[in-house]
Short mmCIF file of C-alpha atoms and ligand atoms in Angstrom, two decimals:
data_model
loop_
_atom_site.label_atom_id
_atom_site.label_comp_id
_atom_site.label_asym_id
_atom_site.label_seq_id
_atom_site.Cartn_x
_atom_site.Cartn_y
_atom_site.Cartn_z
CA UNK A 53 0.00 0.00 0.00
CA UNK A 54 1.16 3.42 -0.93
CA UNK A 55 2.00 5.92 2.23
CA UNK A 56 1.74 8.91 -0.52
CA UNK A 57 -1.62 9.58 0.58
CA UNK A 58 -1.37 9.90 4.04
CA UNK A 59 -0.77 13.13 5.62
CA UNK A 60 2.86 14.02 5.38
CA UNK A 61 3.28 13.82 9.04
CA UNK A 62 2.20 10.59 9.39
CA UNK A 63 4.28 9.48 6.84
CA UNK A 64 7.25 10.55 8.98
CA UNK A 65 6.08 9.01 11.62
CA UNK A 66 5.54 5.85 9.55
CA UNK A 67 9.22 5.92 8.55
CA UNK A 68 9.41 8.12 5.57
CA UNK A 69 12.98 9.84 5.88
CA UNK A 70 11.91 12.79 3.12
CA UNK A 71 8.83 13.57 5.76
CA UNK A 72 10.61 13.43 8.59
CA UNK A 73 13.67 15.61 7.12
CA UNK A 74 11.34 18.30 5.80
CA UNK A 75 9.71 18.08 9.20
CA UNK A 76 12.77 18.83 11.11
CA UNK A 77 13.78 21.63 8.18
CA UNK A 78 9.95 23.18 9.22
CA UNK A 79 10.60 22.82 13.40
CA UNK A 80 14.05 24.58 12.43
CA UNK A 81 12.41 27.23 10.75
CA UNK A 82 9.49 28.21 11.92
CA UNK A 83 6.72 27.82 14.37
CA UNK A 84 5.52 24.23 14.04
CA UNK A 85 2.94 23.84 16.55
CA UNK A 86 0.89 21.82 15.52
CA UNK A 87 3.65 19.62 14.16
CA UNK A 88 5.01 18.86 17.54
CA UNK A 89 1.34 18.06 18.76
CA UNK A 90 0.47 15.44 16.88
CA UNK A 91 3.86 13.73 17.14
CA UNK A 92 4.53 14.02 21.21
CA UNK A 93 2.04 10.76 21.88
CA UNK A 94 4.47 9.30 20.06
CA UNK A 95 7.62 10.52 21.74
CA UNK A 96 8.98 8.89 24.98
CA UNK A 97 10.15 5.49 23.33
CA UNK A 98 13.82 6.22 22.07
CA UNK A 99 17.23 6.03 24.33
CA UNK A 100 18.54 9.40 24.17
CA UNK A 101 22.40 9.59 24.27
CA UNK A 102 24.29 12.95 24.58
CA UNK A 103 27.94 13.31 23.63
CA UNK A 104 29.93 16.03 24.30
CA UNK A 105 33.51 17.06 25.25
CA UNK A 106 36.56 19.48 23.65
CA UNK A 107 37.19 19.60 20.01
CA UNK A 108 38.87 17.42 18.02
CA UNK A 109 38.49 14.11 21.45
CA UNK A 110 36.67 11.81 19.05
CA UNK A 111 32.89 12.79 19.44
CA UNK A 112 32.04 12.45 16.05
CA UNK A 113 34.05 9.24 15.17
CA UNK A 114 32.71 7.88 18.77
CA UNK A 115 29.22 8.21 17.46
CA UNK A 116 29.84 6.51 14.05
CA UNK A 117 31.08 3.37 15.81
CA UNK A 118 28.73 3.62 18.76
CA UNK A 119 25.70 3.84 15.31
CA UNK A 120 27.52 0.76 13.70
CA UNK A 121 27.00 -1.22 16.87
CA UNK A 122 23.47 -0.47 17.37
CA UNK A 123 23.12 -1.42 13.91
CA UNK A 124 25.31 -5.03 14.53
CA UNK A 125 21.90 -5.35 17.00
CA UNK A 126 19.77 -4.43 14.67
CA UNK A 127 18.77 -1.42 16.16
CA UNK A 128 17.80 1.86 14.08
CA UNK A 129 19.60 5.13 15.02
CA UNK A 130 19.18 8.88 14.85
CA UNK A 131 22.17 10.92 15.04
CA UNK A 132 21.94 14.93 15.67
CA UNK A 133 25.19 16.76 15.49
CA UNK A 134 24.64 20.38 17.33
CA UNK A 135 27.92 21.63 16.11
CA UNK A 136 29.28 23.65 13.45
CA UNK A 137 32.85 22.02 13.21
CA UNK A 138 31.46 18.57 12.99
CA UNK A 139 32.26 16.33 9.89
CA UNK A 140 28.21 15.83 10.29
CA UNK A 141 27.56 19.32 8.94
CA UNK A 142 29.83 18.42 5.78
CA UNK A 143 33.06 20.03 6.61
CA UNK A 144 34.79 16.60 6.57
CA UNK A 145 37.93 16.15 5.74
CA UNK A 146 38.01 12.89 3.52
CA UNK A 147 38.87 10.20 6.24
CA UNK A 148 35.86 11.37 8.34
CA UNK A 149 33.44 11.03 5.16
CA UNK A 150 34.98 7.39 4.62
CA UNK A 151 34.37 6.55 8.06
CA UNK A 152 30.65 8.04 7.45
CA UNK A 153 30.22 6.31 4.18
CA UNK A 154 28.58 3.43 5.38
CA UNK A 155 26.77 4.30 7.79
CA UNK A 156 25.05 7.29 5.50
CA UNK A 157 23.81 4.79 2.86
CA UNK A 158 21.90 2.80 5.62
CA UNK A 159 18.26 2.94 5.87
CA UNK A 160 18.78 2.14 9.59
CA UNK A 161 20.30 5.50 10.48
CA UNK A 162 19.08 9.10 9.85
CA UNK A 163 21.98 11.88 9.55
CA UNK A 164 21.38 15.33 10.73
CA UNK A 165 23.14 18.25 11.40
CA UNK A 166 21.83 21.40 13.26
CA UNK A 167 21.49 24.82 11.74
CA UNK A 168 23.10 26.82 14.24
CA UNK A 169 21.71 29.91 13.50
CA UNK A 170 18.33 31.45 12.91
CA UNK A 171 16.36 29.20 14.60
CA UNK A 172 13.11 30.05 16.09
CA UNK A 173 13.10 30.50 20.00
CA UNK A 174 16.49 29.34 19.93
CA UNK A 175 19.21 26.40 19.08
CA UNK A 176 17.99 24.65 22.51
CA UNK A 177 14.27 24.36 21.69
CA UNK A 178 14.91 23.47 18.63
CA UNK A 179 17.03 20.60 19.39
CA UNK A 180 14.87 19.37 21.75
CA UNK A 181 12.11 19.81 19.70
CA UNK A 182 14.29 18.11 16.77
CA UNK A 183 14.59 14.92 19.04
CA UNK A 184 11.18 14.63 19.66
CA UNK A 185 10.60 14.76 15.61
CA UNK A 186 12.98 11.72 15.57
CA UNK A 187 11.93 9.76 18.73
CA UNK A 188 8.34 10.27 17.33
CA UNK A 189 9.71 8.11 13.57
CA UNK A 190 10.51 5.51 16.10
CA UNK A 191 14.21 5.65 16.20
CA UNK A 192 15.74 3.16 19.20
CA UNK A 193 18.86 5.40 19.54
CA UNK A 194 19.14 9.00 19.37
CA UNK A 195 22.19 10.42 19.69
CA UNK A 196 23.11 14.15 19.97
CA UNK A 197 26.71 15.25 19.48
CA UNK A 198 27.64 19.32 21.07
CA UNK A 199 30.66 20.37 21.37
CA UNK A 200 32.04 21.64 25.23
CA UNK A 201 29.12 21.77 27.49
CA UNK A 202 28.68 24.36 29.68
CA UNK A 203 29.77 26.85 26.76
CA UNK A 204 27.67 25.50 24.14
CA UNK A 205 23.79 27.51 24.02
CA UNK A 206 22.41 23.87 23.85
CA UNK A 207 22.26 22.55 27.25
CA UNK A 208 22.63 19.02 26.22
CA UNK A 209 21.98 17.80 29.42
CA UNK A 210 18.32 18.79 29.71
CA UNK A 211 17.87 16.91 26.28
CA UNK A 212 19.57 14.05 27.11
CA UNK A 213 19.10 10.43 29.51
CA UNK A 214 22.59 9.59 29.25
CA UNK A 215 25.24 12.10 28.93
CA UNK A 216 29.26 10.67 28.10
CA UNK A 217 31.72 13.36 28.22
CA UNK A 218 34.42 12.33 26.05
CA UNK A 219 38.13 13.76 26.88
CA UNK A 220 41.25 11.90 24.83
CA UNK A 221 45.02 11.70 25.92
CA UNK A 222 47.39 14.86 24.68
CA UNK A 223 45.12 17.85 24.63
CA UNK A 224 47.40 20.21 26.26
CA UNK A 225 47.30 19.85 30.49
CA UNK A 226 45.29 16.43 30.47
CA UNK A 227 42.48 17.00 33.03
CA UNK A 228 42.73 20.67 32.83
CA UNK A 229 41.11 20.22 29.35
CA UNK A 230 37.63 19.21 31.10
CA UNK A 231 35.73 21.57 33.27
CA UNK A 232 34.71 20.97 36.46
CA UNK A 233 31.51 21.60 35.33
CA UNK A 234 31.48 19.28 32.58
CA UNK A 235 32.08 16.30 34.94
CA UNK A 236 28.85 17.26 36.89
CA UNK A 237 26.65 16.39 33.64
CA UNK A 238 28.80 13.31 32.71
CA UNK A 239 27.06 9.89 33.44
CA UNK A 240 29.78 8.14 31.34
CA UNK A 241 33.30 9.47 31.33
CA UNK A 242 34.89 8.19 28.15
CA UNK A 243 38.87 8.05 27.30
CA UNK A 244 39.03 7.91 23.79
CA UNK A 245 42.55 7.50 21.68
CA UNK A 246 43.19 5.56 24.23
CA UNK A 247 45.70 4.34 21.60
CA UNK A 248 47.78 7.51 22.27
CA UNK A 249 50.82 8.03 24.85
CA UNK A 250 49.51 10.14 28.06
CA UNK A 251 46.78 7.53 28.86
CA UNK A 252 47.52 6.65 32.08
CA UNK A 253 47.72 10.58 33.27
CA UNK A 254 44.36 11.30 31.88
CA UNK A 255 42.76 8.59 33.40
CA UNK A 256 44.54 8.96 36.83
CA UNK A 257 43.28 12.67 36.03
CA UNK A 258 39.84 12.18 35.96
CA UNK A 259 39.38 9.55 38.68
CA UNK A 260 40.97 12.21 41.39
CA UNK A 261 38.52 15.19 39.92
CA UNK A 262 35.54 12.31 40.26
CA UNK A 263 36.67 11.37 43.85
CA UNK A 264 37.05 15.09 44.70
CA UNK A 265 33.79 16.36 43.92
CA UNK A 266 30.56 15.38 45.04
CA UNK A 267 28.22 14.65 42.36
CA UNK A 268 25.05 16.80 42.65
CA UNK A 269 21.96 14.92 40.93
CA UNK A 270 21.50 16.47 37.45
CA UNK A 271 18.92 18.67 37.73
CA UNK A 272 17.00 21.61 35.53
CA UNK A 273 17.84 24.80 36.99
CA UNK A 274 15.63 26.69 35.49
CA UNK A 275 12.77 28.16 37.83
CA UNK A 276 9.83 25.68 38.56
CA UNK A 277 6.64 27.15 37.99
CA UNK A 278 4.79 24.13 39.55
CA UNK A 279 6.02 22.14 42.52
CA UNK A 280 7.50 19.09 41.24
CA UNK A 281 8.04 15.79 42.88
CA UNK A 282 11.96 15.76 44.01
CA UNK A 283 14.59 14.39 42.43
CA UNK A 284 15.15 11.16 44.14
CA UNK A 285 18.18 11.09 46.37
CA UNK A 286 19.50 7.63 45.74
CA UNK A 287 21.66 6.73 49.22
CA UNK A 288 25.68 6.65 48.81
CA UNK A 289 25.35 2.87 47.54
CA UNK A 290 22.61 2.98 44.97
CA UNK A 291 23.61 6.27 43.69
CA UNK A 292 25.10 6.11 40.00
CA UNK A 293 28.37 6.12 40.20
CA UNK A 294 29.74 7.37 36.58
CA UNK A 295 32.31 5.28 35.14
CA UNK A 296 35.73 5.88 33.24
CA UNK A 297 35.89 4.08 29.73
CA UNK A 298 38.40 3.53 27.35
CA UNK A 299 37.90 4.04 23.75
CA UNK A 300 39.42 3.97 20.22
CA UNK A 301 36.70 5.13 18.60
CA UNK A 302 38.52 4.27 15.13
CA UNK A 303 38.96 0.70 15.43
CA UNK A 304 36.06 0.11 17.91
CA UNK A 305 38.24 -0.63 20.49
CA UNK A 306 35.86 -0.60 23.42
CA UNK A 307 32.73 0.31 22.11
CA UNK A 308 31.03 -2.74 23.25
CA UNK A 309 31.50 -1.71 27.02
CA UNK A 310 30.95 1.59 26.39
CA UNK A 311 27.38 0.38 25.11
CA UNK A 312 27.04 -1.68 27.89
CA UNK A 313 27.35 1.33 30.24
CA UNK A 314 24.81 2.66 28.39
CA UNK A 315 22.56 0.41 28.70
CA UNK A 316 23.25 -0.06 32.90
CA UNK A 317 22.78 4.00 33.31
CA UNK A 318 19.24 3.55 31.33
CA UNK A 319 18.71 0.71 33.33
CA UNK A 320 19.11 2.59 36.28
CA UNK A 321 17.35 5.69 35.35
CA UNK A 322 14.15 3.68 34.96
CA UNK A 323 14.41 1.59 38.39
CA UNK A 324 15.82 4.70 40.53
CA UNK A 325 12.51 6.53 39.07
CA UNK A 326 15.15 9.76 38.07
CA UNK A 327 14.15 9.41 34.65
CA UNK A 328 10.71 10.09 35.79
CA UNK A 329 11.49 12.93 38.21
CA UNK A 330 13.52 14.46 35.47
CA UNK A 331 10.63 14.54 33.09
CA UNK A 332 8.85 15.94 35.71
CA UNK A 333 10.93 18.50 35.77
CA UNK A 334 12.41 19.79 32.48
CA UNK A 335 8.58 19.55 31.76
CA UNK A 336 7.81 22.14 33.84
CA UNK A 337 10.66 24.38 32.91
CA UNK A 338 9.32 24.26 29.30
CA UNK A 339 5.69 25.07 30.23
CA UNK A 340 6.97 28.17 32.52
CA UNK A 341 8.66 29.21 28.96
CA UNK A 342 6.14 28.26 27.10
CA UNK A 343 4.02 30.47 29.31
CA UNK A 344 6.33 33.62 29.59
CA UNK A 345 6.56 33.65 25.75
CA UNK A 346 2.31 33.58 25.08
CA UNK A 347 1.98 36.29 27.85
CA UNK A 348 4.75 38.36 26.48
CA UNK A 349 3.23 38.04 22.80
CA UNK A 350 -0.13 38.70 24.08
CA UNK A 351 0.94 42.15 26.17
CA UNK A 352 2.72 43.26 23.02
CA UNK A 353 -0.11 42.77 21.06
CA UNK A 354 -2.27 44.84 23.70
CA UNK A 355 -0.07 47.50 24.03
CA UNK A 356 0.07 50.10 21.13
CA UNK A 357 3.29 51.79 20.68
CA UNK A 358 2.65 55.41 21.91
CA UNK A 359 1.20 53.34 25.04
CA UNK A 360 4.66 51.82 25.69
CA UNK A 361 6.89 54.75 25.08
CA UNK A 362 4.48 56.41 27.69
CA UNK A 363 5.20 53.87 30.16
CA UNK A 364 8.76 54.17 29.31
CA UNK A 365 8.79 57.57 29.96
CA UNK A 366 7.27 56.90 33.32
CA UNK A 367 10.22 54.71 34.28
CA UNK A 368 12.77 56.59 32.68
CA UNK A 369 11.35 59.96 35.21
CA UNK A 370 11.29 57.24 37.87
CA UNK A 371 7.89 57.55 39.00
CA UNK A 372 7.01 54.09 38.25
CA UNK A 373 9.00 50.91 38.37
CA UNK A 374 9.44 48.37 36.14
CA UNK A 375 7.49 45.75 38.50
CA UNK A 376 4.58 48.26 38.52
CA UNK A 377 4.18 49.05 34.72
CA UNK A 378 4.43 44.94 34.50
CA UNK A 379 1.71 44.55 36.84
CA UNK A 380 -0.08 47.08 35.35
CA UNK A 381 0.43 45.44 31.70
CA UNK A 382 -1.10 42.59 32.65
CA UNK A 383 -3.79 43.56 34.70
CA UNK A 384 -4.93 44.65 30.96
CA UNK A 385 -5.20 41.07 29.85
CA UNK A 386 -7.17 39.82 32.78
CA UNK A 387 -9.59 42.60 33.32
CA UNK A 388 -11.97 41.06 35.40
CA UNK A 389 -10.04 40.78 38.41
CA UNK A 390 -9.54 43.40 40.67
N1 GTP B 445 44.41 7.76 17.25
C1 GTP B 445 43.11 7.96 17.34
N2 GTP B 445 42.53 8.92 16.60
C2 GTP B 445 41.21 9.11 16.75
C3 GTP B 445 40.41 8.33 17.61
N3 GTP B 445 39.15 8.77 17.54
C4 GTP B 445 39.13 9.77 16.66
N4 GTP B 445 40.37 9.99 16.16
C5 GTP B 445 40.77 11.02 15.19
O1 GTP B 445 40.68 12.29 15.81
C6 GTP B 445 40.26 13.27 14.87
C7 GTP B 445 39.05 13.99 15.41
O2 GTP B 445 37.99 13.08 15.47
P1 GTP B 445 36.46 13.54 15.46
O3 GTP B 445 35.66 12.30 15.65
O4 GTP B 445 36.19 14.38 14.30
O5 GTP B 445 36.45 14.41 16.79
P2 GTP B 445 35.29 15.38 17.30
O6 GTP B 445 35.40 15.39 18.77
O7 GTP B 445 34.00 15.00 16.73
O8 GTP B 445 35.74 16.75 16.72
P3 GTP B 445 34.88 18.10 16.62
O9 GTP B 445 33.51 17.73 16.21
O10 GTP B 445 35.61 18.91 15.60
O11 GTP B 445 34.92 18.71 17.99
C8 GTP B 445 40.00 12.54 13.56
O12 GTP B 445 41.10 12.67 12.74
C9 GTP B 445 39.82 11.11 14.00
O13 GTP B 445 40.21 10.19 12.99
C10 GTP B 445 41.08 7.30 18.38
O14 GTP B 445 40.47 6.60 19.19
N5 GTP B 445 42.41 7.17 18.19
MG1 MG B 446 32.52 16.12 15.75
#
């Protein structure tokens, strides 16, 4: 039976990789509301794995082998590169499209790369909004490659379950290379070119900045409209405790345990219940942005222009703050109440 009838959304929800490409090109672009309605029932089934870490430690080739193994399984895989210097985006040099080749003539993996610029309400929602597009065509693995957390505008962490942070041998002072700050978001620490001198010192490197720091729970920072079940605090023994692989991600070398790692962290996201409570949470960080962006829109549209520059004036001659002219905005929209 022909899909070319059905609506063009289902068809990239049915598996069609033209729909589901000109879907993501639309959620890039422009508002796609109703879009990302009718595919979030769908959402909620992929493993979502984040990779990040410095240029040039192996993110990209890390992700090809990690795909090829998922596909030894059988499994289908998405792969979103959020980062301009990626061989993803087509700036390859040759041996990275080689490595690519086969995996970018398999029906079994989808290829994307993010626009980085001029996308609506920003790179983040977009990308998360991206994932959802791909979780939603039924994709087992989705995995999302950013460059250096904690600098990048994509907080990769929100987006994804399990987050490696990738750091290789003989990038200038070994652990110096990795933020503290990375290490909080890592749930996998991965060595790659672990065929290269310097090793031993990287490895020795992270294990002292893991045992120095305590590992906060990941959690959304973002202000919490609604009160939200806790994170679960897992005791001392239970707690996920984030372990140091070894890679070459050019020969494979160690991909297998890295996927098994992968698999034990999304086991225990699901039995600790923090997958839940993290739902919970980045949930309700979206809807209090969803929220703040539909009142803003609707006060603009309510206020003419002379209207504002009034108000402005007001503030500028300081006889009115910013808090009251706010409250006074919106007492506009709601006039019924007192
Ligand atoms: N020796 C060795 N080289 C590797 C290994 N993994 C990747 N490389 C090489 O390191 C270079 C960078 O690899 P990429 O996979 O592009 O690294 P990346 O982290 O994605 O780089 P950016 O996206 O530019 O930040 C390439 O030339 C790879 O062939 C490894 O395990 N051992
Ligand atoms: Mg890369």
């Amino acid at each position: 039976v022909s899909n070319v009838s059905l609506p063009p959304i289902v068809q990239a929800i049915r598996g069609s990789r033209r729909q589901l490409a000109r879907l993501i090109t639309k959620i890039e672009g422009e508002q796609a509301n109703a879009e990302l309605a009718e595919i979030y029932p769908h959402t909620g089934q992929a493993c979502l794995v984040g990779i990040t870490g410095a240029p040039g430690t192996g993110k990209s080739s890390l992700v090809s082998a990690l795909a090829r193994h998922y596909r030894g399984l059988a499994k289908t895989v998405a792969i979103l590169a959020v980062d301009p210097t990626s061989p993803f985006t087509g700036g390859a040099v040759l041996g990275d499209r080689i490595r690519m080749r086969d995996l970018a003539g398999d029906n079994g993996v989808f290829i994307r790369s993010m626009a980085t610029r001029g996308s609506l309400g920003g790179l983040a929602r977009a990308t998360a909004n991206i994932v959802r597009a791909l979780d939603a065509a039924g994709f087992d693995y989705i995995i999302i490659e950013t460059v250096g957390a904690g600098q990048s505008e994509v907080d990769i962490a929100s987006i994804g379950q399990t987050i490696i942070v990738v750091e290789a041998p003989g990038l200038g002072d070994d652990v110096q290379a990795i933020k503290a700050g990375i290490l909080e978001i890592a749930d996998i620490l991965v060595v790659n070119k672990a065929d290269r001198p310097g090793l031993e010192n990287t490895v020795r490197g992270l294990r002292a900045m893991l045992d120095l720091g305590h590992r906060a729970e990941r959690l959304i920072h973002h202000g919490q409209l609604m009160p939200v079940a806790a994170l679960p605090v897992p005791d001392e023994n239970s707690a996920w405790q984030p372990p140091i692989m070894q890679t070459v991600a050019t020969t494979g070398q160690g991909i297998t345990e890295l996927a098994a790692q992968i698999e034990a962290h999304q086991l225990y996201l699901r039995q600790s219940g923090t997958l839940q409570a993290r739902l919970q949470a980045s949930l309700s960080a979206e809807l209090e942005e969803c929220l703040r962006d539909a009142l803003l829109a609707q006060i603009r549209q309510n206020i003419r222009a002379e209207e504002f520059a009034e108000h402005l004036a007001q503030m500028v001659d300081r006889q009115q703050t910013p808090n009251h002219v706010a409250l006074q905005m919106l007492r506009r929209l709601t006039p019924n109440q007192t």
